């Protein structure tokens, strides 16, 4: 690891105290604190969960590892040197910041929102156990989104980041996305069976609650999350979503990337399918309504020009 990524205890403590002051401003510690752990594959739209929880509990403090990376004392120098690979060099700092904030804020009994993916079960289990030992009531909120939708979300997010900061925009690989999506049902089922959380909820991107372990006492969320992950979008919805990403790619001049070429090919396939389906529907209509001849519409006879 580059020595440029090193930082002193004093530098870290200074940043930590500043962050504590900012996060706790206008927030109140609680006698019966609550913690909300978040989960979902990359691109699923977990920011929507933040909004839902804030509406229920405006006093909750969000702890998101990604937001602490730029706090590294030498972030600008590392960014200039490594560009988008800067994340590798500042992650140890952001990990320490995350752990220190959880430790301090939970000791003071502030309500917490803790970002995650559920790529593994070890991290959420360790976190919830620690919080429960400090008197917390913990819930798990998971974003349930079809994997094709969340994958397109990762592409759109990268293009948005690139338009703002080309040097530091960092793409989520399809492999990284798929690993979480593949492991999510089993990990969620495991956590459900451990009965560590007061409640487990699943939400869609529109904020609709799809599942609650309190309302489905003997039903694991595994079946529901699996069905949603594997759900196919209708062709028109999928085409619109892909077109949106393609437009972002074209604006950023990313028209030679494998992702762009794959999406263009998929768009062509979808348009053929949609066109074919329209022709089938017209044929079915004509067979069911033989008296209607689109080539000889009586209503339009008078509109024809005479020669």
CSV table of C-alpha atoms in Angstrom, one decimal:
chain,number,residue,atom,x,y,z
A,1,UNK,CA,0.0,0.0,0.0
A,2,UNK,CA,1.3,3.4,-0.9
A,3,UNK,CA,2.6,5.4,2.1
A,4,UNK,CA,0.6,8.3,0.8
A,5,UNK,CA,-2.5,6.5,2.0
A,6,UNK,CA,-1.2,6.5,5.6
A,7,UNK,CA,-2.6,8.8,8.2
A,8,UNK,CA,-1.9,9.5,11.9
A,9,UNK,CA,-4.1,8.8,14.8
A,10,UNK,CA,-4.4,12.5,15.4
A,11,UNK,CA,-5.6,13.1,11.8
A,12,UNK,CA,-8.2,10.4,12.2
A,13,UNK,CA,-9.5,11.6,15.6
A,14,UNK,CA,-9.8,15.1,14.2
A,15,UNK,CA,-11.9,13.9,11.3
A,16,UNK,CA,-13.9,11.6,13.6
A,17,UNK,CA,-14.8,14.4,16.0
A,18,UNK,CA,-15.9,16.7,13.1
A,19,UNK,CA,-18.1,14.0,11.7
A,20,UNK,CA,-19.6,13.2,15.1
A,21,UNK,CA,-20.5,16.9,15.6
A,22,UNK,CA,-22.1,17.1,12.1
A,23,UNK,CA,-24.0,13.9,12.4
A,24,UNK,CA,-25.4,14.5,15.8
A,25,UNK,CA,-26.5,18.1,15.2
A,26,UNK,CA,-30.2,18.5,16.1
A,27,UNK,CA,-30.4,14.7,16.9
A,28,UNK,CA,-31.4,13.3,20.3
A,29,UNK,CA,-30.1,10.2,22.0
A,30,UNK,CA,-32.9,7.7,22.9
A,31,UNK,CA,-33.8,5.7,26.0
A,32,UNK,CA,-34.9,2.9,23.7
A,33,UNK,CA,-32.7,3.3,20.6
A,34,UNK,CA,-33.5,1.8,17.2
A,35,UNK,CA,-31.2,0.6,14.4
A,36,UNK,CA,-32.1,0.0,10.8
A,37,UNK,CA,-29.7,-2.1,8.7
A,38,UNK,CA,-30.1,-1.9,5.0
A,39,UNK,CA,-29.6,-4.5,2.3
A,40,UNK,CA,-30.0,-5.1,-1.4
A,41,UNK,CA,-27.8,-5.6,-4.4
A,42,UNK,CA,-25.9,-2.7,-6.0
A,43,UNK,CA,-28.1,-0.5,-8.1
A,44,UNK,CA,-31.3,-1.6,-6.3
A,45,UNK,CA,-31.9,1.9,-5.1
A,46,UNK,CA,-31.3,1.7,-1.4
A,47,UNK,CA,-31.5,5.5,-1.1
A,48,UNK,CA,-35.2,5.0,-1.2
A,49,UNK,CA,-35.0,3.1,2.0
A,50,UNK,CA,-33.3,6.0,3.7
A,51,UNK,CA,-36.2,8.2,2.8
A,52,UNK,CA,-38.7,5.7,4.1
A,53,UNK,CA,-36.9,5.4,7.4
A,54,UNK,CA,-36.4,9.1,7.8
A,55,UNK,CA,-40.1,9.6,7.4
A,56,UNK,CA,-40.7,7.1,10.2
A,57,UNK,CA,-37.8,8.2,12.3
A,58,UNK,CA,-36.5,11.7,11.5
A,59,UNK,CA,-34.1,11.4,14.5
A,60,UNK,CA,-32.1,8.5,12.9
A,61,UNK,CA,-28.5,9.1,11.8
A,62,UNK,CA,-27.2,7.6,8.6
A,63,UNK,CA,-23.9,5.7,8.5
A,64,UNK,CA,-22.7,5.0,5.0
A,65,UNK,CA,-19.2,3.9,4.4
A,66,UNK,CA,-19.0,5.4,0.9
A,67,UNK,CA,-19.6,8.9,2.2
A,68,UNK,CA,-16.5,8.7,4.4
A,69,UNK,CA,-14.0,7.9,1.8
A,70,UNK,CA,-13.4,11.5,0.7
A,71,UNK,CA,-12.7,12.4,4.4
A,72,UNK,CA,-9.3,10.8,4.1
A,73,UNK,CA,-6.7,13.5,5.0
A,74,UNK,CA,-4.8,12.9,1.7
A,75,UNK,CA,-7.8,12.2,-0.5
A,76,UNK,CA,-7.1,14.9,-3.1
A,77,UNK,CA,-3.5,13.8,-3.6
A,78,UNK,CA,-4.5,10.1,-3.8
A,79,UNK,CA,-7.3,11.0,-6.3
A,80,UNK,CA,-4.8,12.9,-8.5
A,81,UNK,CA,-2.4,10.0,-8.5
A,82,UNK,CA,-4.8,7.0,-8.8
A,83,UNK,CA,-8.0,8.4,-10.3
A,84,UNK,CA,-10.9,6.0,-10.0
A,85,UNK,CA,-8.6,3.5,-8.2
A,86,UNK,CA,-8.5,5.9,-5.3
A,87,UNK,CA,-11.2,3.9,-3.5
A,88,UNK,CA,-8.7,1.1,-2.9
A,89,UNK,CA,-6.4,3.4,-1.0
A,90,UNK,CA,-9.0,5.2,1.1
A,91,UNK,CA,-11.2,2.2,2.1
A,92,UNK,CA,-9.2,1.3,5.2
A,93,UNK,CA,-9.8,4.8,6.4
A,94,UNK,CA,-13.6,4.8,5.7
A,95,UNK,CA,-13.9,1.3,7.3
A,96,UNK,CA,-12.3,2.6,10.5
A,97,UNK,CA,-14.5,5.7,10.4
A,98,UNK,CA,-17.6,3.5,10.0
A,99,UNK,CA,-16.7,1.2,12.9
A,100,UNK,CA,-15.7,4.2,15.1
A,101,UNK,CA,-19.0,6.0,14.4
A,102,UNK,CA,-21.1,3.0,15.1
A,103,UNK,CA,-19.2,2.4,18.3
A,104,UNK,CA,-19.5,6.0,19.5
A,105,UNK,CA,-23.1,6.7,18.4
A,106,UNK,CA,-24.4,3.4,19.7
A,107,UNK,CA,-22.7,3.9,23.0
A,108,UNK,CA,-24.6,7.2,23.2
A,109,UNK,CA,-27.8,5.5,22.0
A,110,UNK,CA,-28.6,7.5,18.9
A,111,UNK,CA,-31.0,5.9,16.4
A,112,UNK,CA,-28.9,4.6,13.4
A,113,UNK,CA,-29.4,3.7,9.8
A,114,UNK,CA,-26.5,1.5,8.6
A,115,UNK,CA,-25.9,0.9,4.9
A,116,UNK,CA,-25.1,-2.5,3.6
A,117,UNK,CA,-25.6,-5.1,0.8
A,118,UNK,CA,-26.0,-8.5,2.6
A,119,UNK,CA,-23.3,-9.9,0.4
A,120,UNK,CA,-22.3,-11.9,3.6
A,121,UNK,CA,-24.2,-12.6,6.8
A,122,UNK,CA,-21.1,-12.2,9.1
A,123,UNK,CA,-21.1,-8.4,9.0
A,124,UNK,CA,-24.8,-7.8,9.7
A,125,UNK,CA,-24.8,-10.5,12.4
A,126,UNK,CA,-21.8,-8.9,14.2
A,127,UNK,CA,-23.3,-5.5,13.9
A,128,UNK,CA,-26.8,-6.4,15.2
A,129,UNK,CA,-25.4,-8.5,18.0
A,130,UNK,CA,-23.2,-5.5,19.2
A,131,UNK,CA,-26.2,-3.2,19.0
A,132,UNK,CA,-28.5,-5.5,20.8
A,133,UNK,CA,-26.0,-5.8,23.6
A,134,UNK,CA,-26.3,-2.0,23.9
A,135,UNK,CA,-30.0,-2.1,24.2
A,136,UNK,CA,-31.0,-1.5,20.6
A,137,UNK,CA,-34.1,-2.7,18.8
A,138,UNK,CA,-32.8,-3.7,15.3
A,139,UNK,CA,-34.7,-4.0,12.0
A,140,UNK,CA,-33.6,-5.1,8.6
A,141,UNK,CA,-34.9,-3.2,5.5
A,142,UNK,CA,-34.1,-4.8,2.1
A,143,UNK,CA,-34.7,-3.3,-1.3
A,144,UNK,CA,-36.4,-6.0,-3.5
A,145,UNK,CA,-35.7,-5.3,-7.2
A,146,UNK,CA,-35.5,-7.5,-10.3
A,147,UNK,CA,-31.8,-8.1,-11.1
A,148,UNK,CA,-32.0,-6.7,-14.6
A,149,UNK,CA,-33.4,-3.4,-13.2
A,150,UNK,CA,-30.7,-3.1,-10.6
A,151,UNK,CA,-27.9,-4.0,-13.1
A,152,UNK,CA,-29.2,-1.2,-15.3
A,153,UNK,CA,-29.2,1.0,-12.2
A,154,UNK,CA,-25.4,0.3,-11.7
A,155,UNK,CA,-24.8,1.4,-15.3
A,156,UNK,CA,-26.8,4.6,-15.0
A,157,UNK,CA,-25.2,5.4,-11.7
A,158,UNK,CA,-21.7,5.1,-13.2
A,159,UNK,CA,-22.6,7.4,-16.1
A,160,UNK,CA,-24.1,10.0,-13.7
A,161,UNK,CA,-20.9,9.9,-11.7
A,162,UNK,CA,-18.7,10.1,-14.8
A,163,UNK,CA,-20.5,13.2,-16.0
A,164,UNK,CA,-19.6,14.8,-12.7
A,165,UNK,CA,-16.1,13.5,-12.1
A,166,UNK,CA,-14.6,11.3,-14.9
A,167,UNK,CA,-11.4,10.6,-13.0
A,168,UNK,CA,-13.1,9.1,-9.9
A,169,UNK,CA,-16.3,7.5,-11.4
A,170,UNK,CA,-16.1,3.9,-10.5
A,171,UNK,CA,-18.2,1.2,-12.2
A,172,UNK,CA,-19.7,-1.7,-10.4
A,173,UNK,CA,-18.9,-4.8,-12.5
A,174,UNK,CA,-21.7,-7.1,-13.5
A,175,UNK,CA,-19.9,-9.9,-11.6
A,176,UNK,CA,-20.0,-7.9,-8.4
A,177,UNK,CA,-23.6,-7.1,-8.9
A,178,UNK,CA,-24.6,-10.7,-9.7
A,179,UNK,CA,-22.7,-12.1,-6.7
A,180,UNK,CA,-24.8,-10.1,-4.2
A,181,UNK,CA,-28.0,-10.8,-6.1
A,182,UNK,CA,-27.3,-14.5,-6.2
A,183,UNK,CA,-26.4,-14.7,-2.5
A,184,UNK,CA,-29.2,-12.4,-1.2
A,185,UNK,CA,-32.0,-14.9,-0.9
A,186,UNK,CA,-30.0,-17.4,1.1
A,187,UNK,CA,-28.4,-14.8,3.3
A,188,UNK,CA,-31.8,-13.2,4.0
A,189,UNK,CA,-33.2,-16.6,4.8
A,190,UNK,CA,-30.4,-17.3,7.2
A,191,UNK,CA,-30.8,-14.0,9.0
A,192,UNK,CA,-34.6,-14.6,9.2
A,193,UNK,CA,-34.0,-17.9,10.9
A,194,UNK,CA,-31.6,-16.4,13.4
A,195,UNK,CA,-34.4,-14.2,14.8
A,196,UNK,CA,-31.9,-11.4,15.5
A,197,UNK,CA,-34.0,-8.7,14.0
A,198,UNK,CA,-37.3,-7.4,15.5
A,199,UNK,CA,-38.6,-7.1,11.9
A,200,UNK,CA,-37.4,-7.8,8.4
A,201,UNK,CA,-39.1,-5.8,5.6
A,202,UNK,CA,-38.9,-5.9,1.8
A,203,UNK,CA,-39.7,-2.8,-0.3
A,204,UNK,CA,-39.9,-2.0,-4.0
A,205,UNK,CA,-38.5,1.1,-5.6
A,206,UNK,CA,-41.9,2.9,-5.3
A,207,UNK,CA,-41.8,2.5,-1.5
A,208,UNK,CA,-44.4,-0.2,-1.4
A,209,UNK,CA,-43.9,-2.7,1.5
A,210,UNK,CA,-43.8,-6.2,-0.1
A,211,UNK,CA,-43.1,-8.2,3.1
A,212,UNK,CA,-42.9,-7.9,6.8
A,213,UNK,CA,-41.7,-10.7,9.1
A,214,UNK,CA,-44.2,-9.4,11.8
A,215,UNK,CA,-47.1,-9.8,9.4
A,216,UNK,CA,-45.8,-13.2,8.0
A,217,UNK,CA,-44.7,-14.8,11.2
A,218,UNK,CA,-43.9,-18.3,9.7
A,219,UNK,CA,-42.8,-17.3,6.3
A,220,UNK,CA,-39.2,-16.6,5.3
A,221,UNK,CA,-38.6,-13.7,2.9
A,222,UNK,CA,-36.5,-16.0,0.7
A,223,UNK,CA,-39.3,-17.0,-1.7
A,224,UNK,CA,-40.5,-13.5,-2.2
A,225,UNK,CA,-37.1,-12.0,-2.8
A,226,UNK,CA,-36.2,-14.8,-5.2
A,227,UNK,CA,-39.3,-14.3,-7.2
A,228,UNK,CA,-38.7,-10.6,-7.4
A,229,UNK,CA,-35.0,-10.9,-8.3
A,230,UNK,CA,-35.9,-13.2,-11.2
A,231,UNK,CA,-38.9,-11.2,-12.4
A,232,UNK,CA,-38.8,-10.1,-16.0
A,233,UNK,CA,-39.8,-6.6,-16.9
A,234,UNK,CA,-42.3,-6.1,-19.7
A,235,UNK,CA,-40.6,-5.3,-23.0
A,236,UNK,CA,-41.7,-1.7,-23.1
A,237,UNK,CA,-40.5,-0.9,-19.6
A,238,UNK,CA,-37.2,-2.7,-20.2
A,239,UNK,CA,-36.7,-0.9,-23.5
A,240,UNK,CA,-37.3,2.5,-21.9
A,241,UNK,CA,-34.9,1.7,-19.1
A,242,UNK,CA,-32.2,0.6,-21.6
A,243,UNK,CA,-32.8,3.6,-23.8
A,244,UNK,CA,-32.2,5.9,-20.8
A,245,UNK,CA,-28.9,4.3,-20.0
A,246,UNK,CA,-27.8,4.3,-23.7
A,247,UNK,CA,-28.6,8.0,-23.8
A,248,UNK,CA,-26.3,8.6,-20.8
A,249,UNK,CA,-23.5,6.5,-22.4
A,250,UNK,CA,-23.8,8.5,-25.7
A,251,UNK,CA,-23.6,11.8,-23.9
A,252,UNK,CA,-20.4,10.5,-22.1
A,253,UNK,CA,-19.0,9.1,-25.4
A,254,UNK,CA,-19.0,5.5,-24.1
A,255,UNK,CA,-20.2,4.0,-27.3
A,256,UNK,CA,-17.4,1.5,-27.8
A,257,UNK,CA,-17.7,-0.2,-24.4
A,258,UNK,CA,-18.9,-3.8,-24.2
A,259,UNK,CA,-21.8,-2.6,-22.0
A,260,UNK,CA,-23.0,-0.1,-24.6
A,261,UNK,CA,-22.8,-2.7,-27.5
A,262,UNK,CA,-24.7,-5.3,-25.4
A,263,UNK,CA,-27.5,-2.8,-24.7
A,264,UNK,CA,-27.8,-1.7,-28.3
A,265,UNK,CA,-28.1,-5.4,-29.3
A,266,UNK,CA,-30.7,-6.0,-26.6
A,267,UNK,CA,-32.6,-2.9,-27.8
A,268,UNK,CA,-32.7,-4.3,-31.4
A,269,UNK,CA,-34.0,-7.6,-30.1
A,270,UNK,CA,-36.7,-6.0,-27.9
A,271,UNK,CA,-37.9,-3.8,-30.8
A,272,UNK,CA,-38.3,-6.9,-33.0
A,273,UNK,CA,-40.2,-8.7,-30.3
A,274,UNK,CA,-42.5,-5.7,-29.7
A,275,UNK,CA,-43.1,-5.3,-33.5
A,276,UNK,CA,-43.8,-9.0,-33.8
A,277,UNK,CA,-46.3,-8.8,-31.0
A,278,UNK,CA,-48.1,-5.8,-32.5
A,279,UNK,CA,-48.4,-7.7,-35.8
A,280,UNK,CA,-49.9,-10.7,-33.9
A,281,UNK,CA,-52.4,-8.5,-32.2
A,282,UNK,CA,-53.5,-6.9,-35.4
A,283,UNK,CA,-53.9,-10.4,-37.0
A,284,UNK,CA,-55.9,-11.6,-34.0
A,285,UNK,CA,-58.1,-8.5,-34.2
A,286,UNK,CA,-58.7,-9.0,-37.9
A,287,UNK,CA,-59.7,-12.7,-37.4
A,288,UNK,CA,-62.1,-11.8,-34.6
A,289,UNK,CA,-63.6,-8.8,-36.6
A,290,UNK,CA,-63.7,-9.9,-40.2
A,291,UNK,CA,-66.4,-7.3,-41.0
A,292,UNK,CA,-63.8,-4.5,-40.4
A,293,UNK,CA,-61.4,-4.2,-43.4
A,294,UNK,CA,-58.7,-1.6,-42.6
A,295,UNK,CA,-58.0,-1.4,-46.3
A,296,UNK,CA,-61.7,-0.5,-47.1
A,297,UNK,CA,-62.9,1.7,-44.2
A,298,UNK,CA,-66.3,3.0,-45.2
A,299,UNK,CA,-65.9,6.0,-42.9
A,300,UNK,CA,-62.9,7.2,-44.9
A,301,UNK,CA,-64.4,6.8,-48.4
A,302,UNK,CA,-65.6,10.4,-48.7
A,303,UNK,CA,-62.1,11.6,-47.7
A,304,UNK,CA,-60.5,10.1,-50.7
A,305,UNK,CA,-59.5,12.4,-53.5
A,306,UNK,CA,-61.5,12.0,-56.7
A,307,UNK,CA,-59.9,11.9,-60.1
